[in-house]
Structures are given as C-alpha cells and as structure tokens.
Short mmCIF file of C-alpha atoms in Angstrom, two decimals:
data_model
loop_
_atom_site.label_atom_id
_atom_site.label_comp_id
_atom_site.label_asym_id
_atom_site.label_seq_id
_atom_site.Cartn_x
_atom_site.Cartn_y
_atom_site.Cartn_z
CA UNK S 28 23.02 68.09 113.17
CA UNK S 29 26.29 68.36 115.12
CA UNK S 30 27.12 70.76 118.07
CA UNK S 31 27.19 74.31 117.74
CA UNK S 32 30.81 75.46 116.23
CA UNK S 33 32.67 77.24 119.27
CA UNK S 34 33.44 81.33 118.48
CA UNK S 35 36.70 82.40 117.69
CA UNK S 36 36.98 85.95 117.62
CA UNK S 37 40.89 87.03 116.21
CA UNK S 38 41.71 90.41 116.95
CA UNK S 39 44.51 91.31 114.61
CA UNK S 40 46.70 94.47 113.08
CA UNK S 41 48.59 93.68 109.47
CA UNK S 42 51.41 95.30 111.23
CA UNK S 43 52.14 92.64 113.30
CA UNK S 44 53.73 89.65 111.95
CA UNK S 45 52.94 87.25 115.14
CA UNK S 46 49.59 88.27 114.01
CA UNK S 47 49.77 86.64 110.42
CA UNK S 48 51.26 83.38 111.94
CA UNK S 49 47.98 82.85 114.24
CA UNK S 50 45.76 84.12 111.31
CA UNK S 51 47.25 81.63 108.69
CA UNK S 52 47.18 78.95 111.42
CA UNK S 53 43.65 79.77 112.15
CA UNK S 54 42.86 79.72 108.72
CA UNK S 55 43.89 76.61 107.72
CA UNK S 56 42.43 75.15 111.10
CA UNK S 57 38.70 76.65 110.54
CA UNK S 58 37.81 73.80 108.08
CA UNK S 59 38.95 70.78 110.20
CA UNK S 60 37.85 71.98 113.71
CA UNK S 61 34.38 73.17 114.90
CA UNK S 62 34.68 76.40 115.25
CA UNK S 63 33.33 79.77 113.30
CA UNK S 64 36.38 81.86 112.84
CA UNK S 65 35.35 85.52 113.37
CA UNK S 66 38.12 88.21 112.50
CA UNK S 67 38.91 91.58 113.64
CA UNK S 68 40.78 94.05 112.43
CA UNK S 69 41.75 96.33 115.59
CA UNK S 70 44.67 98.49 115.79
CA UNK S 71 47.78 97.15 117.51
CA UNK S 72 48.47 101.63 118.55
CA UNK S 73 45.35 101.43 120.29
CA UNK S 74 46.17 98.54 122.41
CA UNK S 75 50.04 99.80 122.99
CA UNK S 76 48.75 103.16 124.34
CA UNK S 77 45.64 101.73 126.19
CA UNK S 78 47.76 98.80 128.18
CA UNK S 79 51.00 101.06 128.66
CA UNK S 80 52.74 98.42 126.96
CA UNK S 81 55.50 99.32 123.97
CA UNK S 82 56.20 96.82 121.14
CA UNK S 83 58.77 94.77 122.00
CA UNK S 84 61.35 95.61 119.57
CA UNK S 85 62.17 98.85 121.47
CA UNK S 86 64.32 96.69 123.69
CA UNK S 87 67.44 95.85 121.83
CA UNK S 88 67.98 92.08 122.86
CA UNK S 89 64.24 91.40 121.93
CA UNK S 90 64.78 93.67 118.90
CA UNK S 91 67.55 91.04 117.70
CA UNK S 92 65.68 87.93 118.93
CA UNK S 93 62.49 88.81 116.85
CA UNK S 94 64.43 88.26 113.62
CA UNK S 95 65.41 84.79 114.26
CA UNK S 96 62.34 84.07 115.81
CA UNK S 97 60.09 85.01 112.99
CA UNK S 98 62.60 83.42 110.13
CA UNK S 99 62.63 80.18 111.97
CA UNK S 100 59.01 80.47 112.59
CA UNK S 101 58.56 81.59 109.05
CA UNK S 102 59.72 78.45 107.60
CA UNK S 103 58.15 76.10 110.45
CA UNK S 104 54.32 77.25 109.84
CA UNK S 105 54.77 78.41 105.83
CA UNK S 106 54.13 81.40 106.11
CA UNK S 107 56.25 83.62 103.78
CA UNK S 108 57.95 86.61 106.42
CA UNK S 109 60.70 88.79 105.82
CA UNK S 110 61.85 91.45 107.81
CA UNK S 111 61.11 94.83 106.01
CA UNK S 112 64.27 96.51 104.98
CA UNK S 113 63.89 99.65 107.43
CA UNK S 114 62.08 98.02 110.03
CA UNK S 115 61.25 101.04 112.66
CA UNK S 116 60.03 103.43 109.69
CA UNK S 117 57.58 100.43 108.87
CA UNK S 118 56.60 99.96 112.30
CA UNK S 119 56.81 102.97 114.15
CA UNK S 120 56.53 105.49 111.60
CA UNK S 121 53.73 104.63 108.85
CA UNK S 122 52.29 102.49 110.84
CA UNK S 123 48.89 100.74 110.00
CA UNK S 124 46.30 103.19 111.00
CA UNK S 125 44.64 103.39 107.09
CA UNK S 126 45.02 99.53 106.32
CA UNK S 127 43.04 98.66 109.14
CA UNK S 128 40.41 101.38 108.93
CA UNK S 129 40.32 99.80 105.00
CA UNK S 130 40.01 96.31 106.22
CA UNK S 131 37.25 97.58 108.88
CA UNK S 132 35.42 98.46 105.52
CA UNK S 133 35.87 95.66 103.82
CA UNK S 134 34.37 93.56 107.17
CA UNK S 135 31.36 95.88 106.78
CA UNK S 136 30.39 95.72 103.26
CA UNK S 137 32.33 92.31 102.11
CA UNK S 138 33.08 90.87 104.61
CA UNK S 139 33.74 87.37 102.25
CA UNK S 140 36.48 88.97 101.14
CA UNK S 141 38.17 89.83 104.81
CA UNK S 142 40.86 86.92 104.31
CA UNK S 143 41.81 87.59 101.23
CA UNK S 144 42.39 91.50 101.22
CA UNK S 145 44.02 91.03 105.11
CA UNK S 146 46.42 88.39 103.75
CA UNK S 147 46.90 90.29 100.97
CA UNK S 148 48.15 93.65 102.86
CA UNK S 149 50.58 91.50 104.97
CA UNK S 150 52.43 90.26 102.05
CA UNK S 151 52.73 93.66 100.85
CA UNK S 152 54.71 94.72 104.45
CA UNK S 153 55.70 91.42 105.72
CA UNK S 154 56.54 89.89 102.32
CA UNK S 155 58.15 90.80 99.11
CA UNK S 156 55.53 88.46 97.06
CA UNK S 157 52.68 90.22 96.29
CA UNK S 158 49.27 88.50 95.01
CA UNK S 159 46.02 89.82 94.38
CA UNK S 160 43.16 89.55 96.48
CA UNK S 161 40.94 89.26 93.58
CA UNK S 162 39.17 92.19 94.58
CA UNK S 163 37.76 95.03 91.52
CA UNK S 164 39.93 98.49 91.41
CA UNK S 165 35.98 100.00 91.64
CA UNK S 166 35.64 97.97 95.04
CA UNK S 167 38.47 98.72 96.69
CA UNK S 168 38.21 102.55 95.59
CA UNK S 169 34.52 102.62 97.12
CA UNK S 170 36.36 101.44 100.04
CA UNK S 171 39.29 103.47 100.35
CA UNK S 172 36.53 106.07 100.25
CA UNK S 173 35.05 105.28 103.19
CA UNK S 174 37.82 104.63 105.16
CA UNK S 175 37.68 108.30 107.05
CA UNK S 176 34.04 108.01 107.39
CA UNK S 177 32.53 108.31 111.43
CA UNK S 178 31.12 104.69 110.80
CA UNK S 179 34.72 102.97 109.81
CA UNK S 180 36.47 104.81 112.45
CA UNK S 181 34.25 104.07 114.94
CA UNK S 182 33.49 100.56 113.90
CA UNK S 183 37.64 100.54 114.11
CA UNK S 184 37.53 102.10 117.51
CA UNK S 185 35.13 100.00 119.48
CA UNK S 186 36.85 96.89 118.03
CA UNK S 187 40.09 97.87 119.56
CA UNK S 188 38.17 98.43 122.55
CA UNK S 189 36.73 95.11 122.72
CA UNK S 190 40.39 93.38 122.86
CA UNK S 191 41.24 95.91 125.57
CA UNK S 192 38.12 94.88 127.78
CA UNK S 193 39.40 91.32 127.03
CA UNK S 194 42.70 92.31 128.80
CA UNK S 195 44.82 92.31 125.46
CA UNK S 196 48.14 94.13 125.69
CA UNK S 197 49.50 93.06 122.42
CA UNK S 198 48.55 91.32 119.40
CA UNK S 199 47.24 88.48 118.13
CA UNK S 200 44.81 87.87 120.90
CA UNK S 201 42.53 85.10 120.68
CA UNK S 202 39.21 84.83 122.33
CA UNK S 203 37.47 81.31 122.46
CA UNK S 204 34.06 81.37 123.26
CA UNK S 205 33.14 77.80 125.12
CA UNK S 206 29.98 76.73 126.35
CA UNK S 207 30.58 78.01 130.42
CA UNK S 208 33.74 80.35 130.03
CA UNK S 209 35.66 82.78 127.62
CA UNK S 210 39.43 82.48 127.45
CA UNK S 211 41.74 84.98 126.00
CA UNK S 212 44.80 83.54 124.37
CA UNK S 213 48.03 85.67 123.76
CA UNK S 214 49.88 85.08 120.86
CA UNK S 215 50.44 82.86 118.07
CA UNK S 216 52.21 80.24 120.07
CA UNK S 217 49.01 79.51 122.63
CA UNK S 218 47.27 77.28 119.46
CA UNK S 219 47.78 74.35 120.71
CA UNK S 220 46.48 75.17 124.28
CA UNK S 221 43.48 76.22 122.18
CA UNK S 222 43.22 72.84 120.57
CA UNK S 223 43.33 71.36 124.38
CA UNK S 224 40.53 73.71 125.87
CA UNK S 225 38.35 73.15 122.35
CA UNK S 226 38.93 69.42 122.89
CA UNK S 227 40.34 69.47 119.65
CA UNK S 228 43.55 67.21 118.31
CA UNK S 229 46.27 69.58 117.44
CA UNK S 230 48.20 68.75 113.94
CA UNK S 231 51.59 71.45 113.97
CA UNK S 232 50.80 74.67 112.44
CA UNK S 233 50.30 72.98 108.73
CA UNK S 234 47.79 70.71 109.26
CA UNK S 235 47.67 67.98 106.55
CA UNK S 236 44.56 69.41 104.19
CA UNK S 237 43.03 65.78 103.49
CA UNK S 238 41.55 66.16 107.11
CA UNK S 239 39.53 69.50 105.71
CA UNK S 240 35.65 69.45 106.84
CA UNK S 241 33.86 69.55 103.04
CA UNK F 30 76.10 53.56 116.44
CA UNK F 31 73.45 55.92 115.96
CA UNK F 32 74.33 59.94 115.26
CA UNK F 33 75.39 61.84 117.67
CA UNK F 34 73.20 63.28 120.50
CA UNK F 35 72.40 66.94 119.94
CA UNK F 36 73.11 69.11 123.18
CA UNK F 37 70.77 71.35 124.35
CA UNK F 38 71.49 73.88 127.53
CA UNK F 39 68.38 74.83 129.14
CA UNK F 40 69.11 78.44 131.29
CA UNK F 41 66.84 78.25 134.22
CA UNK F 42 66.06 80.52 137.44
CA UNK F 43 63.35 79.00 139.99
CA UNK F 44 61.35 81.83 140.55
CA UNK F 45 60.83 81.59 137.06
CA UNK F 46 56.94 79.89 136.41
CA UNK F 47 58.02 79.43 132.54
CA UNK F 48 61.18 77.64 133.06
CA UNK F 49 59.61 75.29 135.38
CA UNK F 50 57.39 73.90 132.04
CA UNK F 51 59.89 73.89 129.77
CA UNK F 52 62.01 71.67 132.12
CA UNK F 53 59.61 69.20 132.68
CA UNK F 54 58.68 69.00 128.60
CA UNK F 55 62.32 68.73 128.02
CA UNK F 56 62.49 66.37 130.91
CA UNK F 57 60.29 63.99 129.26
CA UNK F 58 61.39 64.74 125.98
CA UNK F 59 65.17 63.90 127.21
CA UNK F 60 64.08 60.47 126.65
CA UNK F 61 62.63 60.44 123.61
CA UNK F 62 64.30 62.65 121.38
CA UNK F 63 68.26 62.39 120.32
CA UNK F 64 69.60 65.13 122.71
CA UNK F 65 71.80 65.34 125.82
CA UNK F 66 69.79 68.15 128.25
CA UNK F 67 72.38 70.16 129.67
CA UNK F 68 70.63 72.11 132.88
CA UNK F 69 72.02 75.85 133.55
CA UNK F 70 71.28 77.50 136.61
CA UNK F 71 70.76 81.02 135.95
CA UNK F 72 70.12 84.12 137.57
CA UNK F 73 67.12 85.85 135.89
CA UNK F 74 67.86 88.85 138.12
CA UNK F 75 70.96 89.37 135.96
CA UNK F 76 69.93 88.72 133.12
CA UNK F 77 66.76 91.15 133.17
CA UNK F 78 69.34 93.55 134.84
CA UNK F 79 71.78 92.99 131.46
CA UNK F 80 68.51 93.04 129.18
CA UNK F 81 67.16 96.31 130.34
CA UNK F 82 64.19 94.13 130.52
CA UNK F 83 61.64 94.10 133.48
CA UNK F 84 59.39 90.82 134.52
CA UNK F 85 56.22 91.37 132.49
CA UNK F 86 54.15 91.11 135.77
CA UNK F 87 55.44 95.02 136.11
CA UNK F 88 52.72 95.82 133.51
CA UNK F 89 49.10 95.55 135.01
CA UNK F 90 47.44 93.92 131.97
CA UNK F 91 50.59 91.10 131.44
CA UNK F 92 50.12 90.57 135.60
CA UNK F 93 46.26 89.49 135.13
CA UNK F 94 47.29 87.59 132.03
CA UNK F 95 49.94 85.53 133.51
CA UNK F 96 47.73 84.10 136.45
CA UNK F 97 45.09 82.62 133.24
CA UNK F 98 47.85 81.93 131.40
CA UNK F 99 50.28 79.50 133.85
CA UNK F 100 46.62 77.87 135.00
CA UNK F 101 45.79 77.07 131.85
CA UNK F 102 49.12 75.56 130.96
CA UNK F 103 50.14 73.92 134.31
CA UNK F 104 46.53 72.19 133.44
CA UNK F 105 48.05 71.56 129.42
CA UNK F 106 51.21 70.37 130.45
CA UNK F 107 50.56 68.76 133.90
CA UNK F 108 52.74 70.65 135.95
CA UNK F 109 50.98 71.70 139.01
CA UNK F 110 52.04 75.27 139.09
CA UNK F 111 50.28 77.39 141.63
CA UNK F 112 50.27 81.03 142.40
CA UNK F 113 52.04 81.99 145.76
CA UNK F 114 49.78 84.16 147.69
CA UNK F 115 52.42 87.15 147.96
CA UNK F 116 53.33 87.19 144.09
CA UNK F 117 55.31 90.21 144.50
CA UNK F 118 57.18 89.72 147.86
CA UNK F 119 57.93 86.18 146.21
CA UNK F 120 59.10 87.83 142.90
CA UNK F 121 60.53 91.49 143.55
CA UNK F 122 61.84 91.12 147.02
CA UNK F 123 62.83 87.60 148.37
CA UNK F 124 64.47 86.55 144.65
CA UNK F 125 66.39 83.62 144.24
CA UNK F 126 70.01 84.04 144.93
CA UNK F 127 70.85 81.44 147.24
CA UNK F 128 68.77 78.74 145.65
CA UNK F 129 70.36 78.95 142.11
CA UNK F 130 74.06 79.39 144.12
CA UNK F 131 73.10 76.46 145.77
CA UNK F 132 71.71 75.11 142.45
CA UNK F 133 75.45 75.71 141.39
CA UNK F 134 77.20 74.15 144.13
CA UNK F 135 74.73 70.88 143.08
CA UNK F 136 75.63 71.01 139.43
CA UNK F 137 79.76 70.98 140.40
CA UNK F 138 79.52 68.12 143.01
CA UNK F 139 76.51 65.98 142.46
CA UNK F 140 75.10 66.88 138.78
CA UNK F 141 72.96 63.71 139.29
CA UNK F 142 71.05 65.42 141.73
CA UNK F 143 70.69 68.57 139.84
CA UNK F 144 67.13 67.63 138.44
CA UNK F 145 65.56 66.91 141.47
CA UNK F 146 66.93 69.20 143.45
CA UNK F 147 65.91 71.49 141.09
CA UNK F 148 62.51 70.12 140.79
CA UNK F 149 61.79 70.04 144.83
CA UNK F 150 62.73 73.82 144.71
CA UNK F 151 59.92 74.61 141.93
CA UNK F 152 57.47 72.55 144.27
CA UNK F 153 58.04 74.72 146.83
CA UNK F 154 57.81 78.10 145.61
CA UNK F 155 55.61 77.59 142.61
CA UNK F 156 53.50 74.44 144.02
CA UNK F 157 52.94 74.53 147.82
CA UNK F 158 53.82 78.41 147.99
CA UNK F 159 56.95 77.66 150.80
CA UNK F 160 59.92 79.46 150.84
CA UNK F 161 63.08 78.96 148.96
CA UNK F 162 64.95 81.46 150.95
CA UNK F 163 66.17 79.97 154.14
CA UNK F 164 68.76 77.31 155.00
CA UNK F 165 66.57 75.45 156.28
CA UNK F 166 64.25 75.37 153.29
CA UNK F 167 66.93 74.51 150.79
CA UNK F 168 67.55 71.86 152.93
CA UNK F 169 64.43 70.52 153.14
CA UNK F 170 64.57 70.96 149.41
CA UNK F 171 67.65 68.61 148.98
CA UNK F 172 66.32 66.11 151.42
CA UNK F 173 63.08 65.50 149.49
CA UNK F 174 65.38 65.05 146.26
CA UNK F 175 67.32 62.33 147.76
CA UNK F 176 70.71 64.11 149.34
CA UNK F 177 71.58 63.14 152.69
CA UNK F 178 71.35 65.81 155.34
CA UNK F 179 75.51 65.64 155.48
CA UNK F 180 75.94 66.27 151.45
CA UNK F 181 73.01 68.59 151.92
CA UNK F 182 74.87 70.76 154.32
CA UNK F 183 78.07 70.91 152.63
CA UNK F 184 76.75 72.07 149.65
CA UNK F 185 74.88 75.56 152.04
CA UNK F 186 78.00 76.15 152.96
CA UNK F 187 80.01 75.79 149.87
CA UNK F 188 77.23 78.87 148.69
CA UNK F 189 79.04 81.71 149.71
CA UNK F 190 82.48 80.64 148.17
CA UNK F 191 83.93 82.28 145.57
CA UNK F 192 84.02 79.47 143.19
CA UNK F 193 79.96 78.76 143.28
CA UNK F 194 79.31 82.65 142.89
CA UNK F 195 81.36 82.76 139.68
CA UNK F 196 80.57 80.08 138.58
CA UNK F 197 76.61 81.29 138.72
CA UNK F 198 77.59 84.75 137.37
CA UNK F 199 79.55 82.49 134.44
CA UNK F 200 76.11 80.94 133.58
CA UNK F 201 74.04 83.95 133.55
CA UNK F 202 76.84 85.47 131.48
CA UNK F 203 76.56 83.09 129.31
CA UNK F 204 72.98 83.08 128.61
CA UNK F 205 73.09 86.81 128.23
CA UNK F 206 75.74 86.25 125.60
CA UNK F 207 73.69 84.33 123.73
CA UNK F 208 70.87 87.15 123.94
CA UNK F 209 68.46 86.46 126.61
CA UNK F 210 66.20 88.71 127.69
CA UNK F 211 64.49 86.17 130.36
CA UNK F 212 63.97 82.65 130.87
CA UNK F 213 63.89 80.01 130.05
CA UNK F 214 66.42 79.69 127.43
CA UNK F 215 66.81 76.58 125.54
CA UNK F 216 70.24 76.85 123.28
CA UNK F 217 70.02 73.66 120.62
CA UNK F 218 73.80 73.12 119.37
CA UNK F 219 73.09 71.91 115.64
CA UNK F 220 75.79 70.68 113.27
CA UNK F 221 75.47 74.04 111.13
CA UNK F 222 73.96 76.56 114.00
CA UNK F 223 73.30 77.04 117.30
CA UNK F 224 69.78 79.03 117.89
CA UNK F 225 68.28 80.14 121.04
CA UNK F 226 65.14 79.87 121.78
CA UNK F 227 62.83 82.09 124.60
CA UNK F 228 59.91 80.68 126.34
CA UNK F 229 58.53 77.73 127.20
CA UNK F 230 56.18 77.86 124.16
CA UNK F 231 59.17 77.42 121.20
CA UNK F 232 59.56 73.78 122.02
CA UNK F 233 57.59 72.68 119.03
CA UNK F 234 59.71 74.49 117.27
CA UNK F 235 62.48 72.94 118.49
CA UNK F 236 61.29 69.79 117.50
CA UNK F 237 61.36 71.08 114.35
CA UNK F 238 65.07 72.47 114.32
CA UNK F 239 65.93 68.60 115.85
CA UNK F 240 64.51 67.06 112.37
CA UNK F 241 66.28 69.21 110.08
CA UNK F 242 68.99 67.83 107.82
CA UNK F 243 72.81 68.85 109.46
CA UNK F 244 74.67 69.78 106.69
CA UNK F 245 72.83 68.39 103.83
CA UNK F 246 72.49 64.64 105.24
CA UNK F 247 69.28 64.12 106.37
CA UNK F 248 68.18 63.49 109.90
CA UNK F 249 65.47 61.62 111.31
CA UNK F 250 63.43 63.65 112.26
CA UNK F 251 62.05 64.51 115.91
CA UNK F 252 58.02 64.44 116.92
CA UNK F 253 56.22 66.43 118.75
CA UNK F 254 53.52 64.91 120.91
CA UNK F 255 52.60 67.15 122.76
CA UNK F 256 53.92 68.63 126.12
CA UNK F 257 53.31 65.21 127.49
CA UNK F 258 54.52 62.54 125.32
CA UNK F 259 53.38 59.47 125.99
CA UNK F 260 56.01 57.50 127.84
CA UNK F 261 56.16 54.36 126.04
CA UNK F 262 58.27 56.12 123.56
CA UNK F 263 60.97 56.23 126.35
CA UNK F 264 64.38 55.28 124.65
CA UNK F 265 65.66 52.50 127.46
#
C-alpha cells in the first residue's frame, strides 16, 4: 500500500469565480496527485464581515482589472467564465446565502454528488451554459427543504468558521494537511506552491488526463 | 532572423516583497523566453494613493497571511526574502522615495546597472533588514552592484533634480494609466493587445499570453518551468 493521501480541505462560495478556477483545478488534480480532496461549502459574507475585509471589486481599478483577469484566466485553465450582465446585483445583492446552505445539504446527505451540483450552480451565475448535475427533481426538492433547517445552517455556520480560524479573509482558501504542519493557501493562483510543499510535479492548470491515477 | 522580441515593462517599487519575485522570475526568464524586460521604477506610494487602494498588511488577517505567504514563496522561488523586524516603520513610515529617485537617476545614465542596483536595494531591505533610506545606504547599495563610489555619488545628487523626480512621477503615471492598483505590474506589448498583469503570481499566465498566435500566425510558444527554470535553457 502507498502513503497516506495528504488532506485537502477547499473552502469555497459559488459566488466567487476565483473559487471555481481552484475547484476545477483541484478537480482535475485529485486523480493524479495523492491527496483526498475534501470540499466545503462556506459562505464568502461570513468571511467578508468576520475579517473586515470587502470584496475587491468595490475598488474601481480592481473592479476593472477583475474582468480581464478572469477572461484571460478563463481561457488559460478552461474553465467557461463570463462576467454576469449586472455584476453588483449578482454579487452584492442576491448573493449566495441559499445555494450554499443547499450545497451544505447536499454534503450531508449526498455528498457524491457535491461536485457535480457545486459545478453545476456556478455555471448557472458564472456561465451562460447550463448542464445538469444529474441529480432527481425529488432529490433536490428534499433538499431545498432542508435548507432552513438548524442542522444546514449550522453545519453552514461552523464551516465558515473553520476558514476564519484558518486565517481566511477571502475565498478560495486552501488548507493542506502534511504530515508535521498545516498551510493555508490563498487563492487560486497559490497551486503550484501547493504542488511544491506536496512534493508533487505541477502540470499548468489542465493537466494532460493520460497521467489520471485509475 | 527570428520574430521580433516581445517587450514587457515590469513597474517595480523596492519596498515592495512581490515585485522583488517577479523580477527575479522574469530575470531568469529574460533569457529564455522571446522578450526584451523593460524595468520601471515606480512609486507604489502613488500609485496606492491614485488607486484608493491601501497595502493589504492594513487588514489584520492579510498582515498574518503575508508573513506565511512570502516564506513560503521566497522558499518556491529561491529568493531569500526576509521579514524586517519593524514591518511597519519599514513600510508606512520610512517608504521608498529616494531609492526609486535614485533608481531613476540609474535607469537615465547607466541602465546597465539598473538590475543590480536594483537587486542590492531588495537585499537590503527585504534580505538583511538594512536601511534603504540614507545616502550612505544607497551608496553602499550601488557599490555592491558594481558602480564606482564617483558614478555612485553623482547619481545621490542628481536625486533631487527636477528631471529624476518627473521622470519617477512619469513612471508611476504611467503604470496607473494602465490600471494598477499595486505592484508589481508586468505590461506584455503583444502584436494585437497589450494586457497588464498584477502580482507576482500571473507569470504563468504570461507564459501563456507569450505562446499565443499574433494576429492569426502562429507563435512558438513560451514554457513555463517553473519560477526557476533551469538555466541550461539560457538563449546565449
């Protein structure tokens, strides 16, 4: 048997599309490195208000930098982004508060289908393809159910929680779990620096699949 | 003759930790890839002033982060980047104005020097925690990077002219113009488009913007190896 797979815990709000780029990233990166991928929805609000931080589109010059930066990024790692068409009601306004409260649900009762249905919500802000998470309209009423239950809100509470003990002030935030320390990583551009404290050979952000553990 | 080399402007302050990485990647990169690095001193004083933007060790949580973060990566991209002991008198109140005049004065009379000067003045603020503030620290500075003590001295007092101060104010201008926020900027003139790109973390990306076609013929494209390629590559 081989070593233990390293934890990655990815703490994660469908609002945020830096958040999708480390996720797909991750994704694709869980079958060729050792590591058990362990997602968390958390709610990007909660770790605003908690660190005093604002998202970084209230300042105007970041505000115009983020478009670029995400369509270039877009096509670099493959992931299919487009900027909403009004932005700050998206963002600041609806917010994400009931998809992530869903997608705690989903963790706690199927949790096999976490990727899917996460993926699935960011294409329906951050994209204009939509797909199907292959999951029944009985399921995901059951779920939508539950989302204002004590349990989900909780559950949805002390995850958000967790990333702020870890120091988080944004999202994505990464937390590898090695053998004698725990790093928190910032962003979706600290992946490689991940593959360099895993000890793990980093491949761009679209690995070639023929390298895929089986 | 091969194509033509693709110019890249790199905005840089000293008292900036970031800029100091992406220098030395595109340092070694310089080499390697089809480009002709054009350094920029810059003033990230003015441009956070011009941003609205504050220096994200303001907020608590970012000021932890950043000491994990620049460890980590001065360890990734072998750059040996160390906290000084006063971060904030460092930062906030000593700055950087006469080292990026002085930075200037460099580029206009001996842009040969520029890298190493600029290079001894990262050592000693963000390596050996010395000042950067003094005359007789730039000096020092200049010495280590090869200037005589004569050229050295010129150059201090050439600082307070009006030429080098516009001409720094120019640069910072400039990089503002194109939309900074902070530094390091890297601006990569393409055929087609000229992006800017923020951080010293977008320099895969780059790579990536190097290798795409210029106006539909296709370019070779540029690797990325890492933030320290293995020298061999080195074009001679």
């Amino acid at each position: 048997m081989g070593p233990v797979p390293r934890t990655l815990e990815l703490f994660y709000d469908v609002l945020s599309p830096y958040s999708w780029l480390a996720f797909e990233v991750l994704c694709r990166y869980k079958n060729i490195w050792n590591i058990s991928l362990q997602l968390q929805p958390t709610l990007i609000g909660g770790i605003l208000r908690e660190s005093g931080n604002q998202p970084p589109a209230m300042l105007p010059h970041k505000a115009v930098y983020l478009r670029s930066d995400l369509r270039l990024l877009s096509q670099h790692h493959q992931v299919p982004i487009h900027f909403p068409k009004d932005f700050f009601s998206v963002i600041l306004k609806k917010g994400s508060l009931t998809a992530m409260r869903f997608l705690t649900a989903v963790k706690m009762e199927h949790p096999e289908l976490l990727e899917k249905v996460s993926r699935e919500l960011w294409m329906r802000v951050w994209s204009r393809a939509a797909e199907k998470a292959g999951m029944s309209m009985e399921q995901a009423q059951e779920l939508l159910e539950r989302v204002s239950t004590p349990q989900v809100k909780n559950q949805l509470k002390e995850t958000t929680e967790a990333a702020c003990k870890y120091g988080a002030f944004g999202l994505p935030v990464t937390v590898a779990h090695l053998q004698d320390e725990t790093h928190m990583l910032f962003g979706s551009d600290r992946l490689e620096l991940l593959a360099h404290l895993l000890g793990e050979k980093w491949m761009g952000p679209v690995p070639p699949a023929v390298n895929a553990k089986l």
